[in-house]
Amino acid sequence: MRTWNKDIINKVDKEVELMGWVAVRRDHGKIIFIDLRDKTGINQLVFIPVKSEQSSDKNNVYEKANTLRPEWVIKIRGEVKKRPKGMENNNLKTGEYEIEVKDLEILNEAKTPPFSLDTDGYDINEETRMAYRYLDLRRQRLQKNLKARFQIIKFIRDYLTEKEFTEIETPIITKSTPEGARDYIIPARLQPGKFYALPQSPQQYKQLLMVAGTERYFQIARCFRDEDTRGDRQPEFTQLDIEMSFITQEEIMELIEEMFLNLVKKLYPEKKIKLASDGRIIRMSYKDAMEKYGSDKPDIRDNKDDKNELAFLFVVDFPMFEWKENEKRWDAAHHPFTQPKVKDAIEFQKLFKENPAKILAEQYDFVLNGFEVGGGSIRIHNSELLQAVFEAMGNKAKDIQEKFGHLLEAFNYGVPPHGGIAPGIDRLIMILENEPNIREVIAFPKTGDGRDLMMNAPSEIDKEQLKDLGLEIKNKE
Ligand code: ASP
């Protein structure tokens, strides 16, 4: 039966079977040392040549070991031995032991990798790393990031499960929902001329789940936004999508506060968290943030060089609208479903006529070390007010019906007051793991211009597929 590398420490003087990759080979005189890597760590294998009069079997093992090269996949049988005094390797968890190999099977040979895998990899050209991502991911740093990601998501799942939340999947093939970016669209083969859109977020679905009586929803949700290149953005990213009914802004912030403070305490005990004097996450109005820091996501750390300092912050009281100069209209600063701080549609229309810039929203952003790691709001749950906001943003009645008729209709059937938030998982992990960008914490990220260099996507599709979809490519460069 196979033993994991990490478990040999419990098997001294016993025989074990190990499988994995050749990480490093070192020859000392006639002795061959192999660092064997599996998902749990590294072990040192020792191959000792035997005198010719001894069994030829053993010689075969040594001869075979002589052919081993980095990244070959092998299976061995051998005995776990304590290393001789002074030969221990303190950098390895199993560094006091080594394996005297008795049997070696080569499961697969490997070409020489295009870059080294036993460094942190930061200095290697990123495009090459992405093209060979399956090799890049073999490096320890990225293995650690993938595990950290899993642990963080697991913590969140467990935490919210305890709090009466239900995790619900929402469609990926759907209709456009505005979050301020371009949609990725999918031609609908069975409805020629029509298109689905990939969700920029599950925003409308989660609100409809509140109409459906779910009350507490979350999802580790993939979001798709066709945006231009930016360092910490990806065409698809993951967010912890949350929505709750019968809830206040303060209660949502408290939930997030408690969850993330506990998460850091449990998974990153070495980190120092900067808090307000009452032990809470600092809260700041948008106005104060802009006046004091000139930013709506200020980095309020005391010492920005300290990689173990975390400064969470809630920015509240955002303006509801921002002026879009190129479109000559007022647009929602967060999204149009956000509750403006008004009593009803009539008061909203009056205030909008007076000065749209002055209307505040029940919107809050969650900031960490100067990054916006999440945003949310209390939602409009009154269909007249929602209609008025859509109109204020320059939508014609016909467009409103076409784009949001389903939501307005649903809101006629007893919608609870509700609100939510969506912390970005990628950015959060990036910061917790002290990584310079989110690509380092995503298994298969895309380049800044949206290419998957490993799969070679996007790619052309054949004529038949185009025909099926009723599409024609016009201006191909
Ligand atoms: N849908 C929002 C977003 O993706 C989050 C929210 O309002 O809950 O940013």
XYZ file of C-alpha atoms and ligand atoms in Angstrom:
486
model
C 0.000 0.000 0.000
C 1.232 3.473 -0.775
C 2.610 5.682 2.005
C 2.561 9.481 1.683
C 5.965 11.126 1.938
C 4.972 12.980 5.090
C 4.071 9.756 6.903
C 7.449 8.012 6.777
C 8.395 9.539 10.134
C 6.078 6.982 11.744
C 7.639 4.073 9.900
C 11.286 3.979 10.915
C 12.955 0.664 10.052
C 9.811 -0.411 8.258
C 9.298 -1.048 4.611
C 7.266 1.499 2.641
C 6.054 1.997 -0.886
C 6.302 5.578 -2.152
C 5.243 7.188 -5.407
C 5.960 10.557 -6.871
C 8.235 12.694 -8.997
C 11.997 12.981 -9.051
C 12.569 16.506 -7.757
C 16.351 16.580 -7.584
C 19.094 14.091 -8.222
C 22.472 14.312 -6.502
C 25.360 11.912 -7.007
C 27.895 11.602 -4.208
C 30.653 9.293 -5.319
C 28.787 6.185 -6.312
C 25.761 6.873 -4.146
C 22.722 8.379 -5.854
C 20.403 10.572 -3.817
C 16.973 11.354 -5.184
C 14.564 13.846 -3.681
C 11.181 12.274 -4.246
C 8.245 14.681 -4.309
C 4.594 13.905 -3.738
C 1.755 16.206 -2.736
C 2.727 15.977 0.934
C 6.391 16.854 0.679
C 9.835 15.581 -0.150
C 11.808 12.527 0.936
C 15.370 11.547 0.285
C 15.865 8.228 -1.472
C 19.245 6.542 -1.357
C 20.536 4.138 -3.987
C 23.715 2.305 -3.060
C 25.646 0.275 -5.602
C 26.234 -3.350 -4.627
C 29.270 -5.477 -5.300
C 28.968 -7.614 -8.390
C 28.888 -10.927 -6.512
C 25.700 -9.791 -4.738
C 22.267 -10.315 -6.244
C 21.852 -8.926 -9.720
C 18.380 -7.725 -8.750
C 19.887 -5.104 -6.514
C 22.285 -4.049 -9.215
C 19.355 -3.627 -11.530
C 17.757 -1.192 -9.104
C 20.953 0.850 -8.949
C 21.417 0.789 -12.710
C 17.842 1.932 -13.177
C 18.314 4.704 -10.620
C 21.268 5.852 -12.661
C 18.925 6.710 -15.532
C 16.567 8.845 -13.420
C 16.115 12.468 -14.451
C 14.100 15.341 -12.931
C 10.321 14.972 -13.102
C 10.313 11.285 -13.925
C 7.461 9.522 -12.190
C 8.534 6.577 -10.067
C 7.381 4.038 -7.560
C 9.786 2.629 -4.977
C 9.867 0.116 -2.204
C 12.410 0.650 0.512
C 13.205 0.837 4.173
C 12.900 4.005 6.240
C 16.190 4.731 8.034
C 17.312 7.419 10.411
C 19.946 9.519 8.656
C 23.491 9.357 9.994
C 24.291 12.083 12.569
C 25.083 15.395 10.937
C 23.378 14.443 7.672
C 19.897 15.649 8.669
C 18.150 18.276 6.577
C 16.331 20.756 8.802
C 14.507 22.267 5.843
C 12.474 19.115 5.359
C 9.815 17.846 7.738
C 11.100 14.343 7.069
C 14.719 15.525 7.054
C 15.867 13.194 9.811
C 15.075 10.174 7.694
C 15.826 8.693 4.310
C 14.749 5.652 2.362
C 17.081 2.855 1.365
C 15.550 1.779 -1.886
C 15.132 -1.906 -2.657
C 12.903 -1.741 -5.650
C 12.371 0.918 -8.282
C 9.763 1.101 -10.978
C 9.777 3.871 -13.534
C 6.135 4.785 -14.182
C 6.818 7.546 -16.635
C 9.757 9.411 -18.091
C 9.686 13.194 -18.561
C 11.148 15.755 -20.909
C 13.322 18.356 -19.235
C 10.874 21.020 -17.982
C 11.140 24.455 -19.639
C 11.913 26.081 -16.284
C 12.996 25.014 -12.849
C 10.324 23.873 -10.441
C 12.183 24.007 -7.153
C 12.301 27.820 -6.871
C 9.489 30.256 -6.061
C 9.285 30.985 -9.794
C 8.790 34.771 -9.582
C 11.723 35.444 -11.886
C 10.488 33.159 -14.677
C 8.694 34.714 -17.621
C 5.019 34.574 -16.707
C 3.783 33.688 -20.180
C 5.979 30.580 -20.140
C 4.750 29.706 -16.679
C 1.155 29.991 -17.864
C 1.714 27.974 -21.012
C 3.073 25.161 -18.859
C 0.832 25.827 -15.898
C 0.580 22.119 -15.027
C 4.344 22.190 -14.429
C 4.337 25.597 -12.792
C 1.769 24.328 -10.304
C 4.189 21.629 -9.186
C 6.265 24.236 -7.389
C 5.808 24.314 -3.635
C 4.634 27.914 -3.460
C 1.733 27.316 -5.817
C 0.802 24.023 -4.185
C 0.648 25.936 -0.923
C -1.537 28.633 -2.488
C -3.977 26.076 -3.861
C -4.240 24.444 -0.454
C -4.670 27.790 1.292
C -7.444 28.631 -1.143
C -9.200 25.384 -0.373
C -8.826 25.899 3.397
C -10.191 29.434 3.212
C -13.191 28.382 1.159
C -13.807 25.448 3.467
C -13.696 27.754 6.494
C -16.236 30.059 4.863
C -18.526 27.181 3.933
C -18.447 25.738 7.433
C -18.909 29.123 9.012
C -21.942 30.093 6.983
C -23.452 26.629 7.284
C -23.428 27.134 11.067
C -25.273 30.418 10.575
C -28.269 28.919 8.767
C -27.079 29.773 5.271
C -27.837 27.557 2.276
C -25.351 27.284 -0.547
C -27.192 27.481 -3.840
C -25.864 27.333 -7.391
C -27.211 29.815 -9.902
C -27.001 29.607 -13.698
C -23.908 30.443 -15.696
C -25.803 30.573 -18.970
C -28.156 33.433 -18.363
C -29.110 36.990 -19.164
C -27.074 40.149 -18.827
C -26.962 41.607 -15.311
C -25.294 44.969 -14.876
C -22.197 45.356 -12.716
C -20.570 48.027 -14.830
C -18.554 45.787 -17.168
C -19.089 44.265 -20.600
C -20.818 40.902 -20.821
C -19.382 37.735 -22.251
C -22.060 36.458 -24.582
C -23.005 33.043 -25.921
C -24.943 32.685 -29.157
C -28.105 30.628 -28.648
C -28.133 27.965 -31.356
C -31.774 27.061 -30.823
C -32.926 30.693 -30.852
C -31.116 32.179 -33.844
C -30.190 35.814 -33.360
C -30.485 35.583 -29.602
C -27.737 35.471 -27.022
C -27.178 34.401 -23.476
C -24.777 36.295 -21.272
C -22.429 34.952 -18.638
C -23.278 36.554 -15.284
C -21.174 39.509 -14.167
C -22.440 38.343 -10.778
C -25.413 36.294 -9.534
C -26.965 39.564 -8.307
C -30.463 39.153 -9.703
C -30.651 35.448 -8.937
C -29.709 35.970 -5.327
C -32.345 38.657 -4.977
C -34.892 36.353 -6.589
C -33.850 33.689 -4.075
C -34.877 36.152 -1.377
C -38.269 36.504 -3.069
C -38.308 32.708 -3.028
C -38.043 32.677 0.760
C -34.486 31.363 1.046
C -33.566 34.153 3.507
C -29.892 33.253 3.775
C -28.019 32.377 0.613
C -24.390 32.062 -0.251
C -22.391 30.736 -3.134
C -18.729 30.455 -4.009
C -19.667 32.042 -7.295
C -17.793 32.485 -10.535
C -18.330 35.893 -12.120
C -17.501 36.904 -15.673
C -16.630 40.423 -16.745
C -15.215 41.407 -20.082
C -12.982 44.184 -18.852
C -9.776 45.702 -20.085
C -6.454 44.617 -18.680
C -5.824 45.407 -15.022
C -3.323 43.839 -12.671
C -5.660 42.377 -10.133
C -8.538 41.526 -12.461
C -9.340 38.398 -14.408
C -12.060 37.763 -17.010
C -13.486 35.218 -14.602
C -13.058 35.414 -10.878
C -14.560 33.949 -7.749
C -16.523 35.731 -5.124
C -18.257 34.743 -1.949
C -21.743 35.826 -2.891
C -24.061 36.445 0.055
C -27.656 37.620 0.364
C -29.891 37.867 3.418
C -33.478 38.831 4.099
C -34.776 40.962 6.991
C -31.327 42.370 7.539
C -29.636 45.713 8.146
C -26.407 47.093 6.758
C -24.850 46.860 10.221
C -25.819 43.200 10.585
C -24.258 42.315 7.246
C -21.038 44.086 8.180
C -21.019 42.293 11.532
C -21.337 38.915 9.873
C -18.459 39.674 7.509
C -16.393 41.098 10.346
C -16.851 38.091 12.571
C -16.230 35.623 9.771
C -13.012 37.191 8.488
C -11.535 37.959 11.900
C -12.099 34.341 12.880
C -10.739 33.111 9.585
C -7.501 35.037 10.037
C -7.207 33.944 13.658
C -7.584 30.306 12.706
C -5.691 30.071 9.410
C -3.180 32.934 9.727
C -2.440 33.230 13.461
C 0.847 35.005 12.702
C -0.954 38.026 11.219
C -1.605 41.204 13.158
C -4.955 42.820 12.505
C -5.358 46.546 12.879
C -8.672 47.252 14.618
C -10.488 50.215 16.111
C -10.109 50.807 19.878
C -13.315 48.854 20.522
C -11.821 45.782 18.844
C -13.992 46.156 15.747
C -13.125 46.659 12.094
C -12.764 50.367 11.411
C -15.657 52.024 9.602
C -15.277 55.189 7.586
C -17.634 57.187 5.414
C -16.892 57.557 1.717
C -16.633 61.305 2.259
C -14.049 60.953 5.042
C -12.057 58.411 3.044
C -11.908 60.716 0.042
C -11.055 63.788 2.112
C -8.459 62.126 4.278
C -6.873 59.641 1.878
C -8.083 60.698 -1.583
C -9.253 57.143 -2.123
C -12.403 55.131 -1.485
C -10.237 52.151 -0.565
C -7.486 53.603 1.610
C -4.645 51.495 2.908
C -4.732 52.293 6.618
C -1.920 49.976 7.718
C 0.536 51.502 10.193
C 3.475 49.813 8.558
C 3.043 48.968 4.914
C 6.290 46.992 4.801
C 5.053 44.498 7.367
C 3.745 41.531 5.407
C 1.892 40.282 8.445
C -0.190 43.384 9.046
C -3.805 43.352 7.940
C -5.972 46.445 7.946
C -9.607 45.717 7.173
C -11.929 48.637 6.681
C -15.601 49.210 5.903
C -16.278 52.240 3.745
C -19.914 53.297 4.033
C -22.324 55.973 2.800
C -21.340 55.903 -0.846
C -23.034 58.223 -3.295
C -25.772 56.388 -5.193
C -24.833 57.782 -8.606
C -21.803 58.823 -10.566
C -21.796 60.906 -13.725
C -20.770 59.037 -16.861
C -19.316 61.738 -19.047
C -19.017 59.630 -22.216
C -22.635 58.461 -21.979
C -23.896 61.776 -20.574
C -25.982 60.126 -17.899
C -26.004 59.240 -14.221
C -25.087 55.640 -13.524
C -25.344 53.600 -10.345
C -22.051 53.737 -8.445
C -22.571 50.161 -7.209
C -25.468 48.699 -9.189
C -29.026 49.855 -9.800
C -30.502 47.459 -7.229
C -28.920 49.413 -4.387
C -31.227 51.198 -1.953
C -30.796 54.973 -2.081
C -31.219 56.683 1.266
C -34.751 57.839 0.531
C -38.196 57.051 1.872
C -39.904 56.200 -1.394
C -40.042 56.774 -5.152
C -41.519 60.241 -4.756
C -38.789 61.487 -2.444
C -36.213 59.871 -4.720
C -37.524 61.676 -7.806
C -37.528 64.973 -5.968
C -33.957 64.577 -4.709
C -32.741 63.330 -8.068
C -34.131 66.435 -9.744
C -32.369 68.637 -7.193
C -28.958 66.997 -7.239
C -28.272 63.343 -8.095
C -24.730 63.580 -6.717
C -26.075 64.256 -3.240
C -28.124 61.068 -2.912
C -26.369 58.555 -0.696
C -26.816 54.799 -0.899
C -26.974 51.996 1.617
C -23.783 50.686 0.124
C -20.639 49.479 1.855
C -17.281 48.364 0.584
C -15.004 45.931 2.348
C -11.373 46.989 2.023
C -8.185 45.179 2.980
C -4.726 46.757 2.822
C -5.855 49.212 0.176
C -7.667 46.690 -2.008
C -11.405 46.613 -2.448
C -12.110 43.012 -1.484
C -15.858 43.254 -1.550
C -18.890 45.425 -1.955
C -22.505 45.138 -1.099
C -25.681 46.992 -0.381
C -29.159 46.906 1.005
C -31.409 46.448 -2.014
C -34.437 48.276 -3.219
C -37.404 46.031 -2.485
C -40.082 48.360 -3.723
C -40.855 48.008 -7.417
C -41.862 51.670 -7.870
C -38.582 52.893 -6.444
C -36.655 50.367 -8.530
C -38.468 51.568 -11.639
C -37.688 55.181 -10.738
C -33.980 54.389 -10.315
C -33.845 52.630 -13.683
C -35.483 55.680 -15.266
C -33.109 58.072 -13.523
C -30.245 56.150 -15.078
C -31.616 56.963 -18.519
C -33.461 53.731 -19.315
C -36.566 53.950 -21.472
C -39.713 52.212 -20.184
C -39.465 49.622 -22.945
C -35.834 48.803 -22.076
C -36.646 48.509 -18.401
C -39.356 46.001 -19.191
C -37.069 44.050 -21.486
C -34.070 44.008 -19.160
C -35.650 43.886 -15.727
C -39.337 43.074 -16.228
C -38.853 39.707 -14.520
C -37.473 41.341 -11.381
C -40.130 44.034 -11.227
C -42.787 41.365 -11.671
C -41.270 39.208 -8.917
C -41.262 42.205 -6.603
C -45.059 42.246 -6.817
C -45.311 38.971 -4.931
C -44.197 39.775 -1.419
C -40.511 40.552 -1.442
C -38.738 40.762 1.937
C -36.345 43.619 2.642
C -32.923 42.225 1.812
C -29.286 42.973 1.246
C -25.957 41.324 0.665
C -22.318 41.557 -0.100
C -19.741 39.761 -2.214
C -16.143 39.537 -1.005
C -13.709 38.608 -3.775
C -12.021 35.348 -2.940
C -9.029 35.756 -5.262
C -7.947 39.130 -3.917
C -8.441 38.068 -0.365
C -6.201 35.023 -0.775
C -3.666 37.069 -2.697
C -3.313 39.427 0.263
C -3.324 36.718 2.922
C -0.663 34.788 1.034
C 1.409 37.925 0.335
C 1.258 37.352 -3.389
C 1.788 40.212 -5.844
C -1.245 39.398 -8.019
C -4.335 37.190 -8.142
C -2.934 34.976 -10.897
C -0.700 33.404 -8.249
C -3.702 32.089 -6.325
C -5.810 30.885 -9.274
C -5.073 27.413 -10.632
C -5.497 28.317 -14.288
C -5.464 32.090 -14.724
C -5.589 34.044 -17.943
C -3.207 36.684 -19.219
C -4.061 40.356 -18.909
C -5.588 40.267 -22.370
C -7.750 37.292 -21.549
C -5.831 34.416 -23.108
C -5.406 30.959 -21.688
C -1.938 30.155 -22.973
C -2.070 26.531 -21.921
C -5.360 25.640 -23.633
C -4.749 28.184 -26.341
C -8.051 29.947 -25.830
C -9.768 31.856 -27.263
C -9.494 30.014 -30.521
C -11.235 29.990 -33.852
C -14.197 27.699 -34.389
C -14.850 25.817 -37.578
C -17.210 26.871 -40.337
C -19.785 24.248 -39.423
C -20.063 25.546 -35.878
C -20.457 29.101 -37.148
C -23.153 27.985 -39.539
C -25.006 26.138 -36.798
C -25.013 29.303 -34.752
C -26.038 31.473 -37.669
C -22.890 33.528 -37.273
C -20.503 35.008 -39.785
C -17.086 36.497 -39.058
C -16.853 39.884 -40.737
C -13.626 41.710 -40.075
C -10.962 39.249 -39.221
C -7.562 40.820 -38.960
N -23.249 41.882 -6.976
C -22.294 42.711 -6.300
C -20.929 42.561 -6.952
O -20.682 41.564 -7.618
C -22.161 42.419 -4.855
C -23.399 42.702 -4.081
O -23.969 43.782 -4.221
O -23.766 41.842 -3.284
O -20.070 43.393 -6.770
